[in-house]
Short mmCIF file of C-alpha atoms and ligand atoms in Angstrom, two decimals:
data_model
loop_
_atom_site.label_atom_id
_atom_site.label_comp_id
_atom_site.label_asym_id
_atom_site.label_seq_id
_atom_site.Cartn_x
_atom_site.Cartn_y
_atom_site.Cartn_z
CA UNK A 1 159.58 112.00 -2.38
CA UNK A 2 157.14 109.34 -1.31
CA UNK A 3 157.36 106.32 -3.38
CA UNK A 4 153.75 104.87 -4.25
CA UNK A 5 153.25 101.36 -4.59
CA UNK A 6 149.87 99.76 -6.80
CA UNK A 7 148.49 96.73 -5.19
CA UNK A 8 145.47 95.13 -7.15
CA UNK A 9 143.51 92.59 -5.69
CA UNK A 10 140.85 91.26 -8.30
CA UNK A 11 138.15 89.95 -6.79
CA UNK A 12 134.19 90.04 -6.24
CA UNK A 13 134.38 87.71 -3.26
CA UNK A 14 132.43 90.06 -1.09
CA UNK A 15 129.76 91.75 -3.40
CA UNK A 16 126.40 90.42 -4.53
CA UNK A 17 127.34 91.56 -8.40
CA UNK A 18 130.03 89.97 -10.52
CA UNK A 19 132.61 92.45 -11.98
CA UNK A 20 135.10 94.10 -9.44
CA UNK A 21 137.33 91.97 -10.02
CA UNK A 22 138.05 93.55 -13.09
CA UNK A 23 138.76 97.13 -11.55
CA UNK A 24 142.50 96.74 -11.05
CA UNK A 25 142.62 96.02 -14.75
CA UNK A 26 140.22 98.80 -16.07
CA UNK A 27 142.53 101.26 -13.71
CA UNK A 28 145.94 100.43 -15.52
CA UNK A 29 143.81 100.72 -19.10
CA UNK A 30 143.14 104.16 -17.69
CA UNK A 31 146.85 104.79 -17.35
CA UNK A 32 146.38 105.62 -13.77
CA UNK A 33 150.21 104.77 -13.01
CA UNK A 34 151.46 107.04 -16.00
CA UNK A 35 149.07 109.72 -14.97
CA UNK A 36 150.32 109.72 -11.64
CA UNK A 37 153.98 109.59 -12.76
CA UNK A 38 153.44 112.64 -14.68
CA UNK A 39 153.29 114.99 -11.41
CA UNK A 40 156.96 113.85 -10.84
CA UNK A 41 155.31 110.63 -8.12
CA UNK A 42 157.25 107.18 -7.90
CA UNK A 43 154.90 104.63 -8.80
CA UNK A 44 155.84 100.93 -8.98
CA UNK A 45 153.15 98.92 -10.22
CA UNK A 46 153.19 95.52 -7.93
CA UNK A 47 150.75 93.68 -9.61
CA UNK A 48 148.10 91.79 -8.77
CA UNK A 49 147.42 89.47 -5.66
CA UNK A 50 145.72 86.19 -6.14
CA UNK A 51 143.26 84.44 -4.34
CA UNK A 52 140.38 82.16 -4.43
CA UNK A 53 137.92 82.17 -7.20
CA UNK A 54 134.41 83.25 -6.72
CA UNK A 55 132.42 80.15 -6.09
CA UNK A 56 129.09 82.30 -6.57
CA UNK A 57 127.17 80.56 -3.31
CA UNK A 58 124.31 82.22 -1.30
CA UNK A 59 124.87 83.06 2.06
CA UNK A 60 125.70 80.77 5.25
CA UNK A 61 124.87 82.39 9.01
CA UNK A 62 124.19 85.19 6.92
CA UNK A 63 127.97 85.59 5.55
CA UNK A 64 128.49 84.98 1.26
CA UNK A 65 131.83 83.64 0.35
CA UNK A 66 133.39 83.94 4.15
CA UNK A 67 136.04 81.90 3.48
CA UNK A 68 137.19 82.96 0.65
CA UNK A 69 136.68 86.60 1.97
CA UNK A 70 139.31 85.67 4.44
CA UNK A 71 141.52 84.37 2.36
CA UNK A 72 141.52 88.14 -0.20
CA UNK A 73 141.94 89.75 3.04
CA UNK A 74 145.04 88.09 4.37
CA UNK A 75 146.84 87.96 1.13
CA UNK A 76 145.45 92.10 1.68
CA UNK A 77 146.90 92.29 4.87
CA UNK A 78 150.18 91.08 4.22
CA UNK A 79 151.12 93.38 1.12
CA UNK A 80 149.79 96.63 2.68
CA UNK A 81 151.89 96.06 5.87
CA UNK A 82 154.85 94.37 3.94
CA UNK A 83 154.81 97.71 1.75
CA UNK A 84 154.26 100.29 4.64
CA UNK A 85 157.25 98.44 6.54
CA UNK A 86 159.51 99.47 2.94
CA UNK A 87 158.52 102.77 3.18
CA UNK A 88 155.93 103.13 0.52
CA UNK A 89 152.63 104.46 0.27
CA UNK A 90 150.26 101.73 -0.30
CA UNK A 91 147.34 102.20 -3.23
CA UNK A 92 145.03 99.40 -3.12
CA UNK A 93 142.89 98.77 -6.49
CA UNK A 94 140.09 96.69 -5.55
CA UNK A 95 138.19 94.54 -6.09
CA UNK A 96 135.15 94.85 -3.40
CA UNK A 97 134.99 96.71 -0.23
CA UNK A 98 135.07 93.97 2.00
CA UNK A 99 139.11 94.24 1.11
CA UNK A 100 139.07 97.22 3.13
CA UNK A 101 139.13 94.70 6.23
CA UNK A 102 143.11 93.37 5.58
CA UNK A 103 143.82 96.99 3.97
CA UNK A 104 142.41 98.95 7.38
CA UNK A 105 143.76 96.48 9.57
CA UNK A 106 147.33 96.84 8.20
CA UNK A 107 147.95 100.13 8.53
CA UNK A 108 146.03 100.28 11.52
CA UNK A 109 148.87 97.33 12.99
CA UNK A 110 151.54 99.53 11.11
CA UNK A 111 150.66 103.21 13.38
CA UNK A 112 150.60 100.95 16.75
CA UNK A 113 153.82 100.14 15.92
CA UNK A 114 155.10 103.24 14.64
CA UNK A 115 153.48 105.30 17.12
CA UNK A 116 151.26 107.28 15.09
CA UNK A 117 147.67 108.18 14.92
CA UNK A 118 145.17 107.10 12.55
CA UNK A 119 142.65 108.88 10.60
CA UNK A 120 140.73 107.00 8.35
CA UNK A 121 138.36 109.04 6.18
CA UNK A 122 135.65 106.64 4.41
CA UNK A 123 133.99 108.08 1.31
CA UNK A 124 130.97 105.67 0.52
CA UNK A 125 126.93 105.81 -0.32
CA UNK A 126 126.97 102.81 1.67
CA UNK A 127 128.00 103.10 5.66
CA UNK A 128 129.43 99.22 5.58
CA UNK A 129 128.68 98.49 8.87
CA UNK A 130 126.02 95.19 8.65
CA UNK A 131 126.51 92.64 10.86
CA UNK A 132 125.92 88.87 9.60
CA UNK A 133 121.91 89.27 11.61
CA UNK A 134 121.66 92.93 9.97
CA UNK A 135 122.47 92.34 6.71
CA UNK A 136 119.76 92.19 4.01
CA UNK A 137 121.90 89.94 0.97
CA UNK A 138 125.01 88.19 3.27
CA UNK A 139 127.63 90.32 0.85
CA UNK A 140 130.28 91.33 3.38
CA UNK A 141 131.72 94.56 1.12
CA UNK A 142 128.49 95.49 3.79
CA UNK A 143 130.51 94.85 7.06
CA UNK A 144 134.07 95.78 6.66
CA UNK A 145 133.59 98.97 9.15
CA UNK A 146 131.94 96.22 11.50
CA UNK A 147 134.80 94.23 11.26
CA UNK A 148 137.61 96.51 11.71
CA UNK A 149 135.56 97.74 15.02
CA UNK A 150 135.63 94.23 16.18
CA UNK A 151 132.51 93.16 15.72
CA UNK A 152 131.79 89.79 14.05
CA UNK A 153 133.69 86.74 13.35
CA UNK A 154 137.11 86.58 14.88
CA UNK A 155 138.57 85.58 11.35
CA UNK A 156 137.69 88.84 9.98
CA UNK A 157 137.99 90.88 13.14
CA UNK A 158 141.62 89.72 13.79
CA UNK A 159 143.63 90.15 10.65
CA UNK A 160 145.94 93.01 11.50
CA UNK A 161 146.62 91.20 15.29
CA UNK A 162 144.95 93.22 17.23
CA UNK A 163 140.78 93.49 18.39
CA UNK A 164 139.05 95.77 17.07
CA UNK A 165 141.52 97.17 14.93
CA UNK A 166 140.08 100.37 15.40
CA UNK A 167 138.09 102.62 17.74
CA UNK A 168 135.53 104.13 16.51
CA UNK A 169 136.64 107.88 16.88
CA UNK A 170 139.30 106.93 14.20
CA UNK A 171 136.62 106.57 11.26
CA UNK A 172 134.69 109.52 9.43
CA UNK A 173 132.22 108.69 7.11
CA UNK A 174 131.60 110.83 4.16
CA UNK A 175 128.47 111.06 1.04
CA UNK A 176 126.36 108.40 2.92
CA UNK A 177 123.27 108.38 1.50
CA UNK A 178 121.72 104.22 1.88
CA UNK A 179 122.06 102.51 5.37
CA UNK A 180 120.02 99.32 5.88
CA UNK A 181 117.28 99.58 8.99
CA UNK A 182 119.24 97.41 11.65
CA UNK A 183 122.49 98.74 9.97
CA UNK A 184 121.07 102.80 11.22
CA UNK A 185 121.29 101.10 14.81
CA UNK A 186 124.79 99.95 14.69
CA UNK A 187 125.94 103.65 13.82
CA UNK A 188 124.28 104.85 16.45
CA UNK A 189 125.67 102.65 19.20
CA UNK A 190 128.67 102.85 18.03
CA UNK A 191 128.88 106.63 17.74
CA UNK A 192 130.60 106.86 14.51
CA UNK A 193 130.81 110.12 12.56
CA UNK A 194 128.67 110.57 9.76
CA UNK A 195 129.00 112.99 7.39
CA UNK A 196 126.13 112.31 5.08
CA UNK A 197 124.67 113.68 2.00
CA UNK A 198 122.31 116.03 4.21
CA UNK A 199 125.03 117.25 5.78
CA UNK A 200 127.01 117.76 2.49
CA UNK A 201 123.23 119.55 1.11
CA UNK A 202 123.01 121.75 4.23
CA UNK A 203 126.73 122.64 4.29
CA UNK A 204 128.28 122.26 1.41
CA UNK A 205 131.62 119.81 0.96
CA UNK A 206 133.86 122.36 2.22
CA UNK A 207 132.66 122.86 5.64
CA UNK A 208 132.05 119.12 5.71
CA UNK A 209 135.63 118.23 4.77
CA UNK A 210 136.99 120.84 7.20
CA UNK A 211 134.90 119.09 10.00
CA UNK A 212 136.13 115.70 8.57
CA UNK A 213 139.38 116.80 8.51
CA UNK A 214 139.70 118.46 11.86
CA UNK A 215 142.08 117.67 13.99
CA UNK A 216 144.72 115.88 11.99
CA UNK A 217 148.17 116.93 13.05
CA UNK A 218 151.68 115.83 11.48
CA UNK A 219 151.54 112.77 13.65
CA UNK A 220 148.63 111.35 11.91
CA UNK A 221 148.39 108.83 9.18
CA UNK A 222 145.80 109.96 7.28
CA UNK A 223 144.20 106.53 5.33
CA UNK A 224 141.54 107.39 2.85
CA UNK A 225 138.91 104.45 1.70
CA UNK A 226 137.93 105.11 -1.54
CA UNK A 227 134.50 103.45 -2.56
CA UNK A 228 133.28 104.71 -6.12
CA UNK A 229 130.14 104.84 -5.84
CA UNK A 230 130.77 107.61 -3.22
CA UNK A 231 129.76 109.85 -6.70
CA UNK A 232 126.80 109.91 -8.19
CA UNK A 233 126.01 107.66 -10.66
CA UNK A 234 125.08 110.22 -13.23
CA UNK A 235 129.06 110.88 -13.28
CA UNK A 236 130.51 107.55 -12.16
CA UNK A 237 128.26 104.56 -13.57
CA UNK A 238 130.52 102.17 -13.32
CA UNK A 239 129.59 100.30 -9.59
CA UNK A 240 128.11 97.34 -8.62
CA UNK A 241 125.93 99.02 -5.77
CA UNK A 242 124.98 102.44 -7.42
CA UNK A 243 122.81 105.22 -5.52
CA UNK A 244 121.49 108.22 -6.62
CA UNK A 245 122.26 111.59 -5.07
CA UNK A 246 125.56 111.61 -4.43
CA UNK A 247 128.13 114.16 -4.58
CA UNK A 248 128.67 115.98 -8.13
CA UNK A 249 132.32 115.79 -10.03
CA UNK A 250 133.32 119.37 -8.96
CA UNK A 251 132.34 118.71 -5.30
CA UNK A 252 134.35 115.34 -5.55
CA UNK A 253 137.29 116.95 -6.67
CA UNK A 254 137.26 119.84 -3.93
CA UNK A 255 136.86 116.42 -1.42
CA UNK A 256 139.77 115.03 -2.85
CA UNK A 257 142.28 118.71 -2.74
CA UNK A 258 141.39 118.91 0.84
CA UNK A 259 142.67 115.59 1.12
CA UNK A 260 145.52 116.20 -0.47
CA UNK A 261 145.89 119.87 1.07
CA UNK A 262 146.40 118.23 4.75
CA UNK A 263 149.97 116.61 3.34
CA UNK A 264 149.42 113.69 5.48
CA UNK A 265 147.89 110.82 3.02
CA UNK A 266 149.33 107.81 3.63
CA UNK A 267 147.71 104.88 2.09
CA UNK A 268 144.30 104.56 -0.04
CA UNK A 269 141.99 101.90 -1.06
CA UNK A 270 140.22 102.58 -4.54
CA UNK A 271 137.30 100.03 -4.52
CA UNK A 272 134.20 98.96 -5.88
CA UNK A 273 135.13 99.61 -9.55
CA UNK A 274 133.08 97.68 -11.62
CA UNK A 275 134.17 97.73 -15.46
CA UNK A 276 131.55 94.85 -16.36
CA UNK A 277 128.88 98.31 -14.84
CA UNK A 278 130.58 100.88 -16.72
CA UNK A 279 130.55 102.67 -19.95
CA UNK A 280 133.58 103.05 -22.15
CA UNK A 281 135.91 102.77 -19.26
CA UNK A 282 134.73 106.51 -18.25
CA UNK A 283 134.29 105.65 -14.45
CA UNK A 284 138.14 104.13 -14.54
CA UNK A 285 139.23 107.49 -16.00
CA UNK A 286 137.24 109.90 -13.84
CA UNK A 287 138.82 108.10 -11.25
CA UNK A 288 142.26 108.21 -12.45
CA UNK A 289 141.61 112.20 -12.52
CA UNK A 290 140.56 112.14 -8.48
CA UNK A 291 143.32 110.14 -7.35
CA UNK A 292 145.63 112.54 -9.23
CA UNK A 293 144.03 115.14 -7.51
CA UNK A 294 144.31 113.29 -4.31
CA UNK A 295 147.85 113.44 -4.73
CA UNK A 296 148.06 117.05 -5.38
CA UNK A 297 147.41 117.33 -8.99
CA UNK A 298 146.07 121.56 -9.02
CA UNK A 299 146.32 124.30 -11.25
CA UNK A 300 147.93 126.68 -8.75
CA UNK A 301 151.86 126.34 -8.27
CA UNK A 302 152.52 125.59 -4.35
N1 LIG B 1 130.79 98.37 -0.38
C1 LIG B 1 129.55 98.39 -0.84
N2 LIG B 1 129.30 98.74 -2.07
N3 LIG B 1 128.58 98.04 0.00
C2 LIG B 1 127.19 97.95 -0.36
C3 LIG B 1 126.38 97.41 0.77
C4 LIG B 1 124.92 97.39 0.43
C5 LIG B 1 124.00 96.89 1.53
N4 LIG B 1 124.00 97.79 2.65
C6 LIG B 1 124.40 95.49 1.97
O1 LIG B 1 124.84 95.33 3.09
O2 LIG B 1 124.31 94.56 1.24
MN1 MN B 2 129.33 101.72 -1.38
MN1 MN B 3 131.65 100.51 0.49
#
């Protein structure tokens, strides 16, 4: 049995509003690790990384906080490849999205040298991929799919060893629903699948997930980046970056069984939390419900 390993990295380095850094914290109040222990998972709970504090400054060349982003990401970096190399299935609790940088890059360094291939499915509103000229507030939790595709500053693009970290045919982007004018472009060029919430309307999230999920064999690492305000708001208030119209709790969950149906989840970000947004801690538990789901939580006996 797969031995899951809880990473938090507190911080709100890389978002315009104060208050991730508080997710790892509301997740553990929501008993995520006992929750997941009761499905008969091994979950060690590694604590939390540390970092630099948030020096709230505006943005330089367009970047907020870029050093200190760097700085989250390597610390990141280091204990989501340190706990692949054990064995273990990495669950980062953010924090902001621009953690998904050192996360990504990790496991995206771990399948070179394992051999395998990578899948990473990236349920957002947002599509993350500004650029420092693009970018309408500097917060780089808007650029970490930029980043991992090499584009941008070599500090961020060349964590995990290896520019870009990623091709582009490696990323599927699910419940998109707000990309910035210049950030529409980038998607474009960079012909990145885009599964967003008129595809969801017109399809429904089962045909989208079964498009999303298409050819993953039992060679693939299958990484899923986790951004909550993927749901709507109405369900999940507790984000920084909230925006309307996204996909319902039922349709969430039958995301998250697909996931887990595939067998081949591997490591998971859970970002963009924001307790200081939330109400009574509900987001932290709904969440706690999806990522048990994620790992195979049902009512049917397989
Ligand atoms: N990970 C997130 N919540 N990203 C929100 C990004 C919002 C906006 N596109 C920006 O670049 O500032
Ligand atoms: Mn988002
Ligand atoms: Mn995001």
């Amino acid at each position: 049995m797969k031995q899951l390993r809880l990473i938090g990295a507190p911080t709100d380095i890389g978002a315009g509003r104060r208050g991730a850094s508080m997710g790892p914290e509301a997740l553990r109040v929501a008993n995520l690790q006992q929750a997941l222990q009761q499905h008969g998972l091994n979950v060690t709970d590694g604590g939390d990384l540390s970092g630099p504090a948030n020096p709230q400054q505006g943005p330089v060349d367009g970047f907020r906080h870029l050093e200190q982003v760097v700085a989250w990401n390597r610390s990141v970096h280091e204990a989501v490849h340190a706990t692949l190399q054990q064995g273990q299935l990495p669950v980062l609790l953010g924090g902001d999205h621009a953690l998904a940088i050192g996360s990504i890059a990790a496991v995206a360094q771990y399948c070179r040298e394992q051999g395998k291939k990578l899948l990473v499915l990236w349920l957002d509103a947002h599509a993350d991929a500004n650029t420092n000229t693009s970018t309408p507030t500097g917060n780089i939790h808007g650029m970490p799919v930029t980043s991992l595709l090499g584009i941008g500053p070599d500090q961020l693009t060349s964590i995990g060893g290896k520019v870009p970290a990623l091709q582009p045919d490696a990323i599927r982007q699910i419940g998109i629903r707000s990309v910035d004018r210049e950030e529409k472009q980038h998607l474009h060029e960079l012909g990145l699948r885009v599964y967003d919430m008129r595809h969801i309307d017109e399809h429904g999230m089962r045909v989208t997930m079964e498009q999303a999920l298409s050819g993953i064999d039992a060679d693939t690492h299958l990484h899923v980046s986790f951004d909550i305000d993927f749901l709507d708001p109405a369900v999940a208030p507790g984000v920084g970056t909230a925006v309307p119209g996204g996909p319902t709790y039922r349709e969430t969950q039958l995301c998250m069984e697909m996931i887990a149906d595939t067998g081949r989840l591997a490591s998971l970000d859970v970002m963009e939390l924001n307790p200081a947004c939330d109400v009574r801690n509900q987001t932290a538990e709904l969440v706690v419900e999806l990522v048990e789901s994620l790992f195979g939580k049902s009512t049917l006996i397989r």
